[in-house]
Coordinates of N, CA and C in Angstrom, one line a residue:
X1 N -8.9 68.8 146.7 CA -9.0 69.5 148.4 C -8.1 68.8 149.5
X2 N -7.6 67.7 149.0 CA -6.8 66.8 150.0 C -5.4 67.7 150.7
X3 N -4.9 68.4 149.9 CA -3.9 69.2 151.2 C -4.1 70.8 151.1
X4 N -5.0 71.0 150.5 CA -6.0 72.3 151.7 C -6.3 71.8 152.9
X5 N -7.0 70.1 153.1 CA -7.4 70.0 154.5 C -6.1 69.5 155.0
X6 N -5.1 68.9 154.6 CA -3.4 68.8 154.9 C -3.0 69.9 155.5
X7 N -3.1 71.1 154.9 CA -2.3 72.1 155.4 C -3.7 72.4 156.8
X8 N -4.8 72.8 156.7 CA -5.6 73.4 157.7 C -5.0 72.8 158.6
X9 N -5.5 71.0 158.4 CA -4.2 70.2 159.7 C -3.1 70.2 160.4
X10 N -2.6 70.6 159.0 CA -1.0 70.9 159.6 C -0.8 72.4 160.6
X11 N -1.2 73.3 160.5 CA -1.4 74.5 161.3 C -2.3 74.6 162.3
X12 N -3.3 73.6 162.5 CA -4.1 73.5 163.5 C -3.7 74.2 165.2
X13 N -4.3 75.0 165.3 CA -3.6 75.9 166.6 C -2.6 76.4 166.9
X14 N -2.0 76.8 165.6 CA -1.0 77.4 165.2 C -1.7 79.1 165.0
X15 N -1.2 80.3 164.8 CA -1.4 81.4 164.5 C -1.4 81.3 163.4
X16 N -1.9 80.8 162.4 CA -1.7 80.8 161.2 C -2.9 80.6 160.0
X17 N -3.0 81.9 159.5 CA -4.6 81.5 158.5 C -4.2 81.2 157.0
X18 N -5.2 80.3 156.6 CA -5.0 79.4 155.7 C -6.6 80.0 155.0
X19 N -6.0 79.8 153.4 CA -6.9 80.9 152.6 C -6.5 79.7 151.4
X20 N -7.8 79.2 151.1 CA -8.1 78.4 149.9 C -8.6 78.6 149.0
X21 N -8.1 78.5 147.4 CA -8.8 78.9 146.7 C -9.7 77.1 145.7
X22 N -10.8 78.0 145.8 CA -11.6 76.2 144.7 C -11.2 76.9 143.0
X23 N -11.9 76.4 142.3 CA -11.7 76.3 140.6 C -12.5 78.2 140.5
X24 N -13.5 78.3 141.3 CA -14.4 79.4 140.8 C -13.5 80.7 141.3
X25 N -13.4 80.6 142.3 CA -11.8 80.9 143.0 C -10.6 82.1 142.2
X26 N -10.0 80.8 141.7 CA -9.3 80.8 140.9 C -9.7 81.8 139.4
X27 N -10.9 80.9 138.7 CA -11.0 81.9 137.4 C -11.5 82.9 137.8
X28 N -12.0 83.8 138.9 CA -12.2 84.7 139.0 C -11.1 85.5 139.0
X29 N -10.3 84.9 140.1 CA -8.5 85.7 140.4 C -8.0 85.7 139.2
X30 N -8.2 85.3 138.0 CA -6.8 85.0 136.9 C -6.1 83.9 137.0
X31 N -6.4 82.7 137.6 CA -5.3 81.9 137.6 C -5.5 81.1 136.7
X32 N -5.7 81.8 135.4 CA -5.4 80.5 134.4 C -4.6 79.1 134.3
X33 N -3.8 79.6 134.9 CA -2.5 78.4 134.3 C -2.7 77.4 135.4
X34 N -3.0 77.8 136.8 CA -3.5 76.9 137.8 C -4.7 76.2 137.2
X35 N -5.4 76.8 136.9 CA -6.7 75.4 136.2 C -6.5 75.4 135.0
X36 N -5.4 75.6 134.4 CA -4.8 74.7 132.4 C -4.6 73.0 133.6
X37 N -3.4 73.6 134.4 CA -2.8 72.4 134.8 C -3.8 71.6 135.2
X38 N -4.2 71.9 136.4 CA -5.1 71.5 137.1 C -6.3 70.1 135.9
X39 N -6.7 70.6 134.3 CA -7.4 69.8 134.0 C -6.8 68.3 133.7
X40 N -5.9 68.1 134.2 CA -5.3 67.1 133.6 C -5.0 66.0 134.8
X41 N -5.6 66.6 135.9 CA -5.5 65.5 137.4 C -7.0 65.3 137.6
X42 N -7.1 64.4 137.9 CA -8.1 63.5 138.6 C -9.1 64.4 139.7
X43 N -8.1 64.9 140.6 CA -8.2 65.9 141.2 C -8.8 67.8 141.4
X44 N -9.6 68.7 141.7 CA -9.8 69.7 141.4 C -8.7 70.6 141.8
X45 N -8.6 71.0 141.2 CA -7.4 72.2 141.4 C -7.6 73.1 142.5
X46 N -6.6 73.4 143.3 CA -6.9 74.6 144.7 C -5.3 75.6 144.7
X47 N -5.4 76.3 144.9 CA -4.5 77.2 145.9 C -4.4 77.2 147.2
X48 N -3.7 77.1 148.0 CA -3.5 76.9 149.0 C -2.7 78.6 149.6
X49 N -2.6 79.6 150.8 CA -2.1 80.4 151.2 C -2.6 80.0 152.1
X50 N -0.9 80.1 153.3 CA -0.6 80.6 154.9 C 0.0 81.3 155.2

């Protein structure tokens, strides 16, 4: 979630929409690759779209 928080902070006050997918959203969206790689991390996987 650190990257997601940093992305939100970086665009605060700008006309930029931030969308963050958590593990449930990644699973529902078919992002198995991100989930698989995320298993090797101490932090949960996230996908951030700006």
